[in-house]
mmCIF file of C-alpha atoms in Angstrom:
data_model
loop_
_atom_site.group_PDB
_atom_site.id
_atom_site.type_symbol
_atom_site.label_atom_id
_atom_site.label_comp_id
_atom_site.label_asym_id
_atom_site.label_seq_id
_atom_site.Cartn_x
_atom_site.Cartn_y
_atom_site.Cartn_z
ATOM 1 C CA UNK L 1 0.000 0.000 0.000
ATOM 2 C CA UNK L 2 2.616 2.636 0.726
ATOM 3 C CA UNK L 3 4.408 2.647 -2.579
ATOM 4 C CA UNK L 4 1.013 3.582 -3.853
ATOM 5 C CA UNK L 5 0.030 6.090 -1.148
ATOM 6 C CA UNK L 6 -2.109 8.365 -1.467
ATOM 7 C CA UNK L 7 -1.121 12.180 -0.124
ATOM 8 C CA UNK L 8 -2.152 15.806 -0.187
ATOM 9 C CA UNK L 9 -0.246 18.764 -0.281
ATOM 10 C CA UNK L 10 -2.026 21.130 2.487
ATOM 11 C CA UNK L 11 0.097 23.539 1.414
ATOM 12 C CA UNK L 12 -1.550 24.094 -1.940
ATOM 13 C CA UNK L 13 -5.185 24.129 -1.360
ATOM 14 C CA UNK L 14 -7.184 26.965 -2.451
ATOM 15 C CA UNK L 15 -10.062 29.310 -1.085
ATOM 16 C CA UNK L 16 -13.244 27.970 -2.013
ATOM 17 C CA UNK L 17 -15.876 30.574 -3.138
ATOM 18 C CA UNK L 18 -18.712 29.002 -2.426
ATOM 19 C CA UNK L 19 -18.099 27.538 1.212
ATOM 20 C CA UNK L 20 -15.248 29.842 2.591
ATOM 21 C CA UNK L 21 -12.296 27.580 3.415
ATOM 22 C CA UNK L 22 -9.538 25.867 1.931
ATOM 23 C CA UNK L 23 -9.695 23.127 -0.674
ATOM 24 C CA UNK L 24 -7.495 20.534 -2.597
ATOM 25 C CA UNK L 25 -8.256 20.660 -6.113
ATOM 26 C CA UNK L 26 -8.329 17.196 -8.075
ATOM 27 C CA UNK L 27 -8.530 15.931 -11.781
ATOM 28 C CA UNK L 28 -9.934 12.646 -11.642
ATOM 29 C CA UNK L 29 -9.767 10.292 -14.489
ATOM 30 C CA UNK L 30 -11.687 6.861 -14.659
ATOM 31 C CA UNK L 31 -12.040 4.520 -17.643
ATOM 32 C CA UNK L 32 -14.535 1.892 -18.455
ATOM 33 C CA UNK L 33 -13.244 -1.592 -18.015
ATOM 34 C CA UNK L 34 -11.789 -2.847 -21.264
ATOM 35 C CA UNK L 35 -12.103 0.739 -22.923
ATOM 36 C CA UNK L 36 -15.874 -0.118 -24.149
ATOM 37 C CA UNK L 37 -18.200 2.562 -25.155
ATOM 38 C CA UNK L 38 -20.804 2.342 -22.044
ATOM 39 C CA UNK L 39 -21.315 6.301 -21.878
ATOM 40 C CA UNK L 40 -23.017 6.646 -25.674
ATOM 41 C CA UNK L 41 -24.730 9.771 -24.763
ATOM 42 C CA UNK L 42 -27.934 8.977 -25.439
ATOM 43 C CA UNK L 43 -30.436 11.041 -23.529
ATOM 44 C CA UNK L 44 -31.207 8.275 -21.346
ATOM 45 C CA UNK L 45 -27.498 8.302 -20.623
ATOM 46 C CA UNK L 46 -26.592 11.752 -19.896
ATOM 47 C CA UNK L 47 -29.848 12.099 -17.803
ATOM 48 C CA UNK L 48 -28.343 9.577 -15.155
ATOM 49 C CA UNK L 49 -24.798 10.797 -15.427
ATOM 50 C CA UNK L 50 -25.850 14.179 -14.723
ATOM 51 C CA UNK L 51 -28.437 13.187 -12.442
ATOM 52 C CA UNK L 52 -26.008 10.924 -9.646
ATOM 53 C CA UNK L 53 -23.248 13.557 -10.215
ATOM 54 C CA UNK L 54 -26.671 16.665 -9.106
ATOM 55 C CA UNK L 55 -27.101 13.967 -6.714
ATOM 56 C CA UNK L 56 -23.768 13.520 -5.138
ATOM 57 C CA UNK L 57 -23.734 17.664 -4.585
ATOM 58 C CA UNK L 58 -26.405 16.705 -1.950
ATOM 59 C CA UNK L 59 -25.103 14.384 -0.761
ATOM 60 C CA UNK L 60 -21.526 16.079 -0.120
ATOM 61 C CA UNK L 61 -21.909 19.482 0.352
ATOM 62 C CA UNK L 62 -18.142 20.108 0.986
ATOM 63 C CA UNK L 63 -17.023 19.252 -2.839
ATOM 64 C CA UNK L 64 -16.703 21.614 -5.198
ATOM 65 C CA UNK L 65 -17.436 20.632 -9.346
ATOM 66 C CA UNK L 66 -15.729 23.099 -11.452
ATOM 67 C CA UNK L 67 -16.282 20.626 -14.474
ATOM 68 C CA UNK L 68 -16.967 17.238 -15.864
ATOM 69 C CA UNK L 69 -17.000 15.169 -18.954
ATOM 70 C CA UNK L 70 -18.372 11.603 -19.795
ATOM 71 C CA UNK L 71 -16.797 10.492 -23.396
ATOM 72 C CA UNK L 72 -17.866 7.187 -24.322
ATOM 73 C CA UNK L 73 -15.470 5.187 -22.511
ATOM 74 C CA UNK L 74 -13.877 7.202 -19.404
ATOM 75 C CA UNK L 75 -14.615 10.335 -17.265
ATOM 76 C CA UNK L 76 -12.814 13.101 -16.396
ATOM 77 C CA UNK L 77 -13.853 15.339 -12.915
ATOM 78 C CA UNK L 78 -12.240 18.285 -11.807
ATOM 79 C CA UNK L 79 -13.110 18.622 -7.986
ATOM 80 C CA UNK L 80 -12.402 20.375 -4.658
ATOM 81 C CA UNK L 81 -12.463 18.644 -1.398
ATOM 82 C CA UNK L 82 -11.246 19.502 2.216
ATOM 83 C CA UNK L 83 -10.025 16.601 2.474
ATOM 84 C CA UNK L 84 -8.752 12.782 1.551
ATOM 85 C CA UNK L 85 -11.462 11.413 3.140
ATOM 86 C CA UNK L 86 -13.925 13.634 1.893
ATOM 87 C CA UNK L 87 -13.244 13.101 -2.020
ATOM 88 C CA UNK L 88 -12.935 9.132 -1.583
ATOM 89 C CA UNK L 89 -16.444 9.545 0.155
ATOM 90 C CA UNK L 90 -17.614 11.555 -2.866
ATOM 91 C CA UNK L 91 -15.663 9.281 -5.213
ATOM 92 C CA UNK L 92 -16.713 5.883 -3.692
ATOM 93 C CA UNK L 93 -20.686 7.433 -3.833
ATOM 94 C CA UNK L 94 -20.752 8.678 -7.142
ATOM 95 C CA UNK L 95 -18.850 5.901 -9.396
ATOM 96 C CA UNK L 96 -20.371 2.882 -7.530
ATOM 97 C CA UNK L 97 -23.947 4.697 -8.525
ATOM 98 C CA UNK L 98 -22.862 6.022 -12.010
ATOM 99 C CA UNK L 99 -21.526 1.834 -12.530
ATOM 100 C CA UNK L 100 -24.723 0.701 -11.063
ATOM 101 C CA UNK L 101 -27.391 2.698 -12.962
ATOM 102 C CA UNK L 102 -25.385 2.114 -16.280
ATOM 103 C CA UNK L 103 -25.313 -1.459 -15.963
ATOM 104 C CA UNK L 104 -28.883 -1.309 -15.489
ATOM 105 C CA UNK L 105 -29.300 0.926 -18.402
ATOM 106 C CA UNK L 106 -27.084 -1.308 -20.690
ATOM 107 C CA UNK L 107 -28.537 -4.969 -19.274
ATOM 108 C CA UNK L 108 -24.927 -6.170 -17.876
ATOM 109 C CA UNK L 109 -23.510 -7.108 -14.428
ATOM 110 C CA UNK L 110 -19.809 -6.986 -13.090
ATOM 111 C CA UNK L 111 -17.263 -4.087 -12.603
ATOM 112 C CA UNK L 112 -18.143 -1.128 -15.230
ATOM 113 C CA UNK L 113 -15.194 1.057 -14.070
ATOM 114 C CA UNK L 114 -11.477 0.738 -13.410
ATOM 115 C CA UNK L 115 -9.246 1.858 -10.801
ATOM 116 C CA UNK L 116 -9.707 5.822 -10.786
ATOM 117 C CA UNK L 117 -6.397 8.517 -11.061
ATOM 118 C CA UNK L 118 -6.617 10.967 -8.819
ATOM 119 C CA UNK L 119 -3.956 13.923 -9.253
ATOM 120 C CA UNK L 120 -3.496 17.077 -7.436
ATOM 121 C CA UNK L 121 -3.761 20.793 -8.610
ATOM 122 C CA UNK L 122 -1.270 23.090 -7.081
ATOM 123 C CA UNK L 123 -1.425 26.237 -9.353
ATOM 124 C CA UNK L 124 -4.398 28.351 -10.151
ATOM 125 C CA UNK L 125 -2.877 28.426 -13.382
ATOM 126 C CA UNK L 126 -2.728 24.407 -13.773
ATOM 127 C CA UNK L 127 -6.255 24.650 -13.020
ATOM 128 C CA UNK L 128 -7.547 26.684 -15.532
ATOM 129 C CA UNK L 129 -5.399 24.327 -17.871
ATOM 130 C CA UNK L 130 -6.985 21.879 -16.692
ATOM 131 C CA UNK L 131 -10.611 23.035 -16.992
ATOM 132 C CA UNK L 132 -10.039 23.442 -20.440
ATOM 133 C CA UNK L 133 -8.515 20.148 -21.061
ATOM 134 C CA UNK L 134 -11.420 18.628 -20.084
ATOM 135 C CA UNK L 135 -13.772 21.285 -21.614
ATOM 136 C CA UNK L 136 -12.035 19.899 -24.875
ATOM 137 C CA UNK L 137 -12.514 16.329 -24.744
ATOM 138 C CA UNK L 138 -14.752 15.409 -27.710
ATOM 139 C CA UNK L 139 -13.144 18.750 -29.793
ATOM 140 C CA UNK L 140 -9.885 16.876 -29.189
ATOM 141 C CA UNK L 141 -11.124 13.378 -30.207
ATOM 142 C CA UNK L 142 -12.513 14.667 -33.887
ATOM 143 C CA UNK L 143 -16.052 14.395 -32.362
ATOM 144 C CA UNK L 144 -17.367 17.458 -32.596
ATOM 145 C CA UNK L 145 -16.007 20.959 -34.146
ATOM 146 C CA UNK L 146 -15.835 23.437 -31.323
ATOM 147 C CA UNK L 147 -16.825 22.353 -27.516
ATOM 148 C CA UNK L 148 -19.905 24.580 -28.012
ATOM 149 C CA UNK L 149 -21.297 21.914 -30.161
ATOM 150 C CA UNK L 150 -20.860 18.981 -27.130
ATOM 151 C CA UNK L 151 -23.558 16.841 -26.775
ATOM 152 C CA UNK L 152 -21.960 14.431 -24.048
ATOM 153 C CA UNK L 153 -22.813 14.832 -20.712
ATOM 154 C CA UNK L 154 -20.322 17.704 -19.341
ATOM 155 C CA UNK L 155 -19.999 21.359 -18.099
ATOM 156 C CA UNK L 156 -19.724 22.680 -21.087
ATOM 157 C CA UNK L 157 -23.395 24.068 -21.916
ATOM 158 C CA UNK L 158 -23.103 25.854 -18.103
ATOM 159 C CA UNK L 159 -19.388 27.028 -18.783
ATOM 160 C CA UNK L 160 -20.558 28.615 -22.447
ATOM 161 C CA UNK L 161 -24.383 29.447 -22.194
ATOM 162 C CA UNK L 162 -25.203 29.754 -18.901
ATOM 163 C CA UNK L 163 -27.775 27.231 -19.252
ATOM 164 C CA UNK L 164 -28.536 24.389 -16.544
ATOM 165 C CA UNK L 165 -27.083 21.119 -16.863
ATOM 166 C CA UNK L 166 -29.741 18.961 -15.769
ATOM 167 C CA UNK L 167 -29.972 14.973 -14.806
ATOM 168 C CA UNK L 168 -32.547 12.587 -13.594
ATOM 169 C CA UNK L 169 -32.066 11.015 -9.807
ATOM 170 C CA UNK L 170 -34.489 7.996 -8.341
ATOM 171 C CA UNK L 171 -34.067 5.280 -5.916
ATOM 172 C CA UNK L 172 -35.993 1.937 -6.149
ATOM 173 C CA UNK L 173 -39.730 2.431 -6.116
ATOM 174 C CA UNK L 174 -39.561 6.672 -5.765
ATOM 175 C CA UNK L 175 -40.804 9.146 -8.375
ATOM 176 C CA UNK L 176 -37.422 10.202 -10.430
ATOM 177 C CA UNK L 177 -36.301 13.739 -9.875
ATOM 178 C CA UNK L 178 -34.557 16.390 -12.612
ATOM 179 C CA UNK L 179 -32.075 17.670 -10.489
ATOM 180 C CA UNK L 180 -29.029 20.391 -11.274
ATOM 181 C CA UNK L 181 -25.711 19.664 -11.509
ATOM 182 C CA UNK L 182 -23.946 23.231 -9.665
ATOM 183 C CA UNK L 183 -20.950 24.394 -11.456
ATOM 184 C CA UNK L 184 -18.801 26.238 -9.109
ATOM 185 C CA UNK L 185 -16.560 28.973 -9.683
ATOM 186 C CA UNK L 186 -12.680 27.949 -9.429
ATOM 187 C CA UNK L 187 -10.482 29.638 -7.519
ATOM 188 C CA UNK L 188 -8.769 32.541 -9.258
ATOM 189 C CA UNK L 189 -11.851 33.447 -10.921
ATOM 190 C CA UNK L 190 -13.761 34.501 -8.387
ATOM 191 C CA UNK L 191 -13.739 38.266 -8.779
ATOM 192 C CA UNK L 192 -14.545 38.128 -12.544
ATOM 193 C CA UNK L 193 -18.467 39.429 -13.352
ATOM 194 C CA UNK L 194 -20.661 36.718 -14.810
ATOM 195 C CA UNK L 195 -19.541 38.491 -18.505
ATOM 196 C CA UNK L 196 -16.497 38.430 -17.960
ATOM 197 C CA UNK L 197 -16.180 34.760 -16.858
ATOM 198 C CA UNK L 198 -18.052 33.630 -19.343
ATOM 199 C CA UNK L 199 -15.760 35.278 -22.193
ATOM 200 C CA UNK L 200 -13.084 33.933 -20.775
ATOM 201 C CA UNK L 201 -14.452 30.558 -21.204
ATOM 202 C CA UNK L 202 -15.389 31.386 -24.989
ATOM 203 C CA UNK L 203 -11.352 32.077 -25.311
ATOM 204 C CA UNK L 204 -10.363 28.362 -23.772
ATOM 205 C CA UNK L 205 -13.348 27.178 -26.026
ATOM 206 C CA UNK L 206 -12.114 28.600 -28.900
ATOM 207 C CA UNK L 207 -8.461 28.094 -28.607
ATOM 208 C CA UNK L 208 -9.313 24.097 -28.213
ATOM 209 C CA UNK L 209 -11.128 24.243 -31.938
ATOM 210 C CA UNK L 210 -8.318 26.133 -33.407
ATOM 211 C CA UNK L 211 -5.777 23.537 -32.156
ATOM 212 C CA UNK L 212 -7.870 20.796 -32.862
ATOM 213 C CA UNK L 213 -8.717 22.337 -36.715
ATOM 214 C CA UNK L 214 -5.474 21.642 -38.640
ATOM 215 C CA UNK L 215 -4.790 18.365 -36.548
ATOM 216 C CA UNK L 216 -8.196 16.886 -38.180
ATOM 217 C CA UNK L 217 -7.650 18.115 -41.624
ATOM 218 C CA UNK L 218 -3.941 16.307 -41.337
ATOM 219 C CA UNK L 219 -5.438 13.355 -40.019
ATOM 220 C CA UNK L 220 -8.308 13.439 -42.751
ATOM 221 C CA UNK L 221 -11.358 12.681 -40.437
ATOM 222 C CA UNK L 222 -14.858 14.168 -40.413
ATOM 223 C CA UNK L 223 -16.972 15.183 -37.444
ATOM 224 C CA UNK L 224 -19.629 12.507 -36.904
ATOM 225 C CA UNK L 225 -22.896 12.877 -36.864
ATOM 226 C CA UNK L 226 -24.218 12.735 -33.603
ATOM 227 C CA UNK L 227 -27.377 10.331 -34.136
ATOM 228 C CA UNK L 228 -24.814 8.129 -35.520
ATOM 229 C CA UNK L 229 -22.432 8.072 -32.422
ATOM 230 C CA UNK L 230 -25.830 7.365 -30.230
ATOM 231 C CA UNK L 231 -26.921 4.389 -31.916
ATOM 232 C CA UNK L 232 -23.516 2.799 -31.698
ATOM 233 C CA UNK L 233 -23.104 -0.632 -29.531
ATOM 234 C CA UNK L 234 -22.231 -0.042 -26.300
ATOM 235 C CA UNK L 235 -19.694 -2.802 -26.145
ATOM 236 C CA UNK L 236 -17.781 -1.322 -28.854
ATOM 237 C CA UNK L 237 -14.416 -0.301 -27.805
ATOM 238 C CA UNK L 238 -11.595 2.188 -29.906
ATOM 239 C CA UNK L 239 -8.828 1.098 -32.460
ATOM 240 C CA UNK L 240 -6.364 2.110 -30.689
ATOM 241 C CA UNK L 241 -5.619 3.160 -27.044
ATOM 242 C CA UNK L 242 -3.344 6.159 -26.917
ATOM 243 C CA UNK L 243 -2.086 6.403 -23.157
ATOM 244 C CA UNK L 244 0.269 9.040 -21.820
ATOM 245 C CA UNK L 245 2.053 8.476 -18.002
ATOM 246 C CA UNK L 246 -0.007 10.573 -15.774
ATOM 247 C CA UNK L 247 1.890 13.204 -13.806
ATOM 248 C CA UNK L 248 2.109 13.102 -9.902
ATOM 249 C CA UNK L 249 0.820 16.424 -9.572
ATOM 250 C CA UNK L 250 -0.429 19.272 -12.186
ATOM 251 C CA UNK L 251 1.869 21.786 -11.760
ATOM 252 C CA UNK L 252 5.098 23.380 -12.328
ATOM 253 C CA UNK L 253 8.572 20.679 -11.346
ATOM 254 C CA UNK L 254 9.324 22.536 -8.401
ATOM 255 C CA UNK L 255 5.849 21.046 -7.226
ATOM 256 C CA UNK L 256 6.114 17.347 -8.582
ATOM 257 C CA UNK L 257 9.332 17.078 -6.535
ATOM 258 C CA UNK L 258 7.891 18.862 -3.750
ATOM 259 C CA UNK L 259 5.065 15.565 -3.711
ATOM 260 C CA UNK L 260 7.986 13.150 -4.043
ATOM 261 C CA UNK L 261 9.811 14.035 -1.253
ATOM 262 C CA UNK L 262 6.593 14.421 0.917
ATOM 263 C CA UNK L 263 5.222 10.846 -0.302
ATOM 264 C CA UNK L 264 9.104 9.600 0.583
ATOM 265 C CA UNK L 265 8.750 10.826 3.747
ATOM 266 C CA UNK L 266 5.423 9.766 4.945
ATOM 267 C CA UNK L 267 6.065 6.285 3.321
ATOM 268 C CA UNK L 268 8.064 4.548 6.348
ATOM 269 C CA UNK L 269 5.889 6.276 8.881
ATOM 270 C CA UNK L 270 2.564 4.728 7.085
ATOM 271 C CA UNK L 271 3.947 1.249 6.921
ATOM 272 C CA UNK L 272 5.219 1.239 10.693
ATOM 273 C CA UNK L 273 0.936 2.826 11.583
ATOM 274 C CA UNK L 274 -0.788 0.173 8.908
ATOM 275 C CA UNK L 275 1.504 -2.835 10.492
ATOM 276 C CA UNK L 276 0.775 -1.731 13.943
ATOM 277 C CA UNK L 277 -2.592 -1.849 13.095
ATOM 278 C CA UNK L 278 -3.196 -5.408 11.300
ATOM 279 C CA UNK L 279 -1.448 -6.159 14.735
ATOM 280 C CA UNK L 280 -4.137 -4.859 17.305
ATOM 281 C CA UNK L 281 -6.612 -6.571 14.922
ATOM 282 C CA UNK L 282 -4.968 -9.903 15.754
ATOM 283 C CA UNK L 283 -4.744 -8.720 19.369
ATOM 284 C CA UNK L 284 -6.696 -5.630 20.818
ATOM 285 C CA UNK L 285 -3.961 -5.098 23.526
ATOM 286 C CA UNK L 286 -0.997 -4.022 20.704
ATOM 287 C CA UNK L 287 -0.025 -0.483 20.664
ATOM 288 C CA UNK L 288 -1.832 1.434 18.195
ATOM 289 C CA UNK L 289 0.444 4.155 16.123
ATOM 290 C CA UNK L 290 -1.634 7.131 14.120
ATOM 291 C CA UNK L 291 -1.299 7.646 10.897
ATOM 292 C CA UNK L 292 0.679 10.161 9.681
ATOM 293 C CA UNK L 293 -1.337 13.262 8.523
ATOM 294 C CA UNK L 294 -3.075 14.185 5.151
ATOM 295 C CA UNK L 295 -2.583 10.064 4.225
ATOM 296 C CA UNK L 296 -5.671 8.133 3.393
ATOM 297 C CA UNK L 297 -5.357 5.443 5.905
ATOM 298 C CA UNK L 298 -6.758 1.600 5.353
ATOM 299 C CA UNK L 299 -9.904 2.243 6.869
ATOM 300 C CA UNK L 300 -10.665 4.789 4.241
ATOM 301 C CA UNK L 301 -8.950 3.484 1.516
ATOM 302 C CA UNK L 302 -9.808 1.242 -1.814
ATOM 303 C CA UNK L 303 -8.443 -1.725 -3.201
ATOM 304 C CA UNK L 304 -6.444 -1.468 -7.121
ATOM 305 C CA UNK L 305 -7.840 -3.186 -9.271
ATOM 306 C CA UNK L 306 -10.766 -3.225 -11.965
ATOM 307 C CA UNK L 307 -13.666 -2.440 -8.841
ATOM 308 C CA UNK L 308 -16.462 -0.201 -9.603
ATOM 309 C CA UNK L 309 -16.776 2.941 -7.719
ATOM 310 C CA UNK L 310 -13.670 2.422 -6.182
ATOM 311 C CA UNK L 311 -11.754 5.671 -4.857
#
């Protein structure tokens, strides 16, 4: 467990406008087992996306959503939360009922989701990259023209328009509920007027199509129609899987060496607390050692591996 340990820099949180205090801001990336296509966004679809992720808000009032996107086969979140415990909470909650309801949806059983990537924000700046990273998904994939013209279920039509991104929410034998996924504001971009915000959100918007333009006229593909993309098999999976190593942090190098030496350091202390612990389970009367701090102990923590919903 400790070679894999999870951490937080305290040190780089950020002011959250909406509740007052000081988050961690998190990109979170999870892909459907064997790559297949189980988010076609059909309406049905996006509804329950949308609707668990309006649902989760409830649910955990101390995580912020600055944006999201569902492509066909993985998920991208970009999050605040106070804590570790807090986003594997939110994280646990939301994939295990996103994996659930889309099985349902799609008639199969077994894990839907692999093991999530979770990677810290430490730069306001890395942020806004990263907003519009994921605010470009389908532009970058040759699936639509401009991210104004998304049709998955994401931020996007709250980020451009203004307009409510809506889902449906039921449990077993309860009347379904259109609920509203809230965008919040991320930090740095507090101050700007509603205008203003939203211009500078036409700018990432538009940057991502101009990027993406001469790379799809290289590549010789067309945009897709989108009734075409909806009635495709859900089991289908891509040609090819392009992967790139996922940083330890998003930010400058100063930063990703900054979160190796603090993972380093808390690495011995963690083993020493978890094997102190497996021994008091054996025998209540062994001497119990904490954790060290801002570490996700075993209590709270999720087993690798191909399990849905796990965090």
């Amino acid at each position: 467990m400790a070679h894999t340990l999870r951490i937080e820099l305290v040190q780089r949180a950020f002011m959250s406008a909406r509740l007052g205090f000081l988050l961690m801001l998190y990109e979170i990336t999870s892909k459907v087992v064997d790559d297949r296509f189980a988010f076609i966004p059909t309406e049905k679809c996006v509804e329950i996306l949308q609707g668990v992720l309006a649902r989760a808000q409830e649910k955990f009032p101390l995580v912020d959503v600055y944006a999201f996107h569902f492509l066909s086969n993985h998920l991208h979140l970009l999050i605040g939360a106070p804590t570790l415990a807090h986003k594997s909470a939110f994280l646990e909650w939301t994939l295990r009922e996103i994996s659930k309801r889309i099985n349902q949806l799609l008639g199969r059983t077994g894990s839907l989701l692999e093991q999530n990537h979770c990677i810290q924000i430490t730069t306001e700046e890395h942020a806004l990259q990263r907003l519009q990273y994921i605010m470009g998904q389908a532009t970058a994939q040759f699936l639509v023209r401009h991210p104004a013209d998304d049709f998955f279920a994401c931020s996007t039509p709250f980020l451009l328009f203004g307009k409510p991104v809506e889902g449906v929410f039921s449990y077993a034998g309860q009347d379904p509920k259109t609920l509203t996924v809230r965008i919040d504001r991320l930090p740095g971009l507090e101050a700007l007027s509603t205008k203003d915000h939203r211009a500078l959100m036409w700018q990432l918007a538009d940057d991502v199509a101009s990027q993406a333009r001469p790379k799809r006229k290289k590549a010789g593909v067309r945009i897709p129609d989108p009734e075409a993309l909806r009635r495709l098999d859900p089991m289908t999976k891509p040609r090819e899987r392009d992967r790139s190593p996922a940083p330890v942090v998003h930010g400058p190098p100063e930063h990703h060496q900054e979160w190796r030496e603090a993972q380093e350091a808390l690495r011995e202390a963690y083993s020493r607390a978890t094997r102190a612990f497996h021994a008091w389970q054996a025998d209540p009367t062994h001497l119990m050692i904490p954790w060290p701090p801002h570490t996700l102990p075993p209590a709270f923590a999720r087993p690798r591996g191909p399990r849905a919903g796990a965090a």
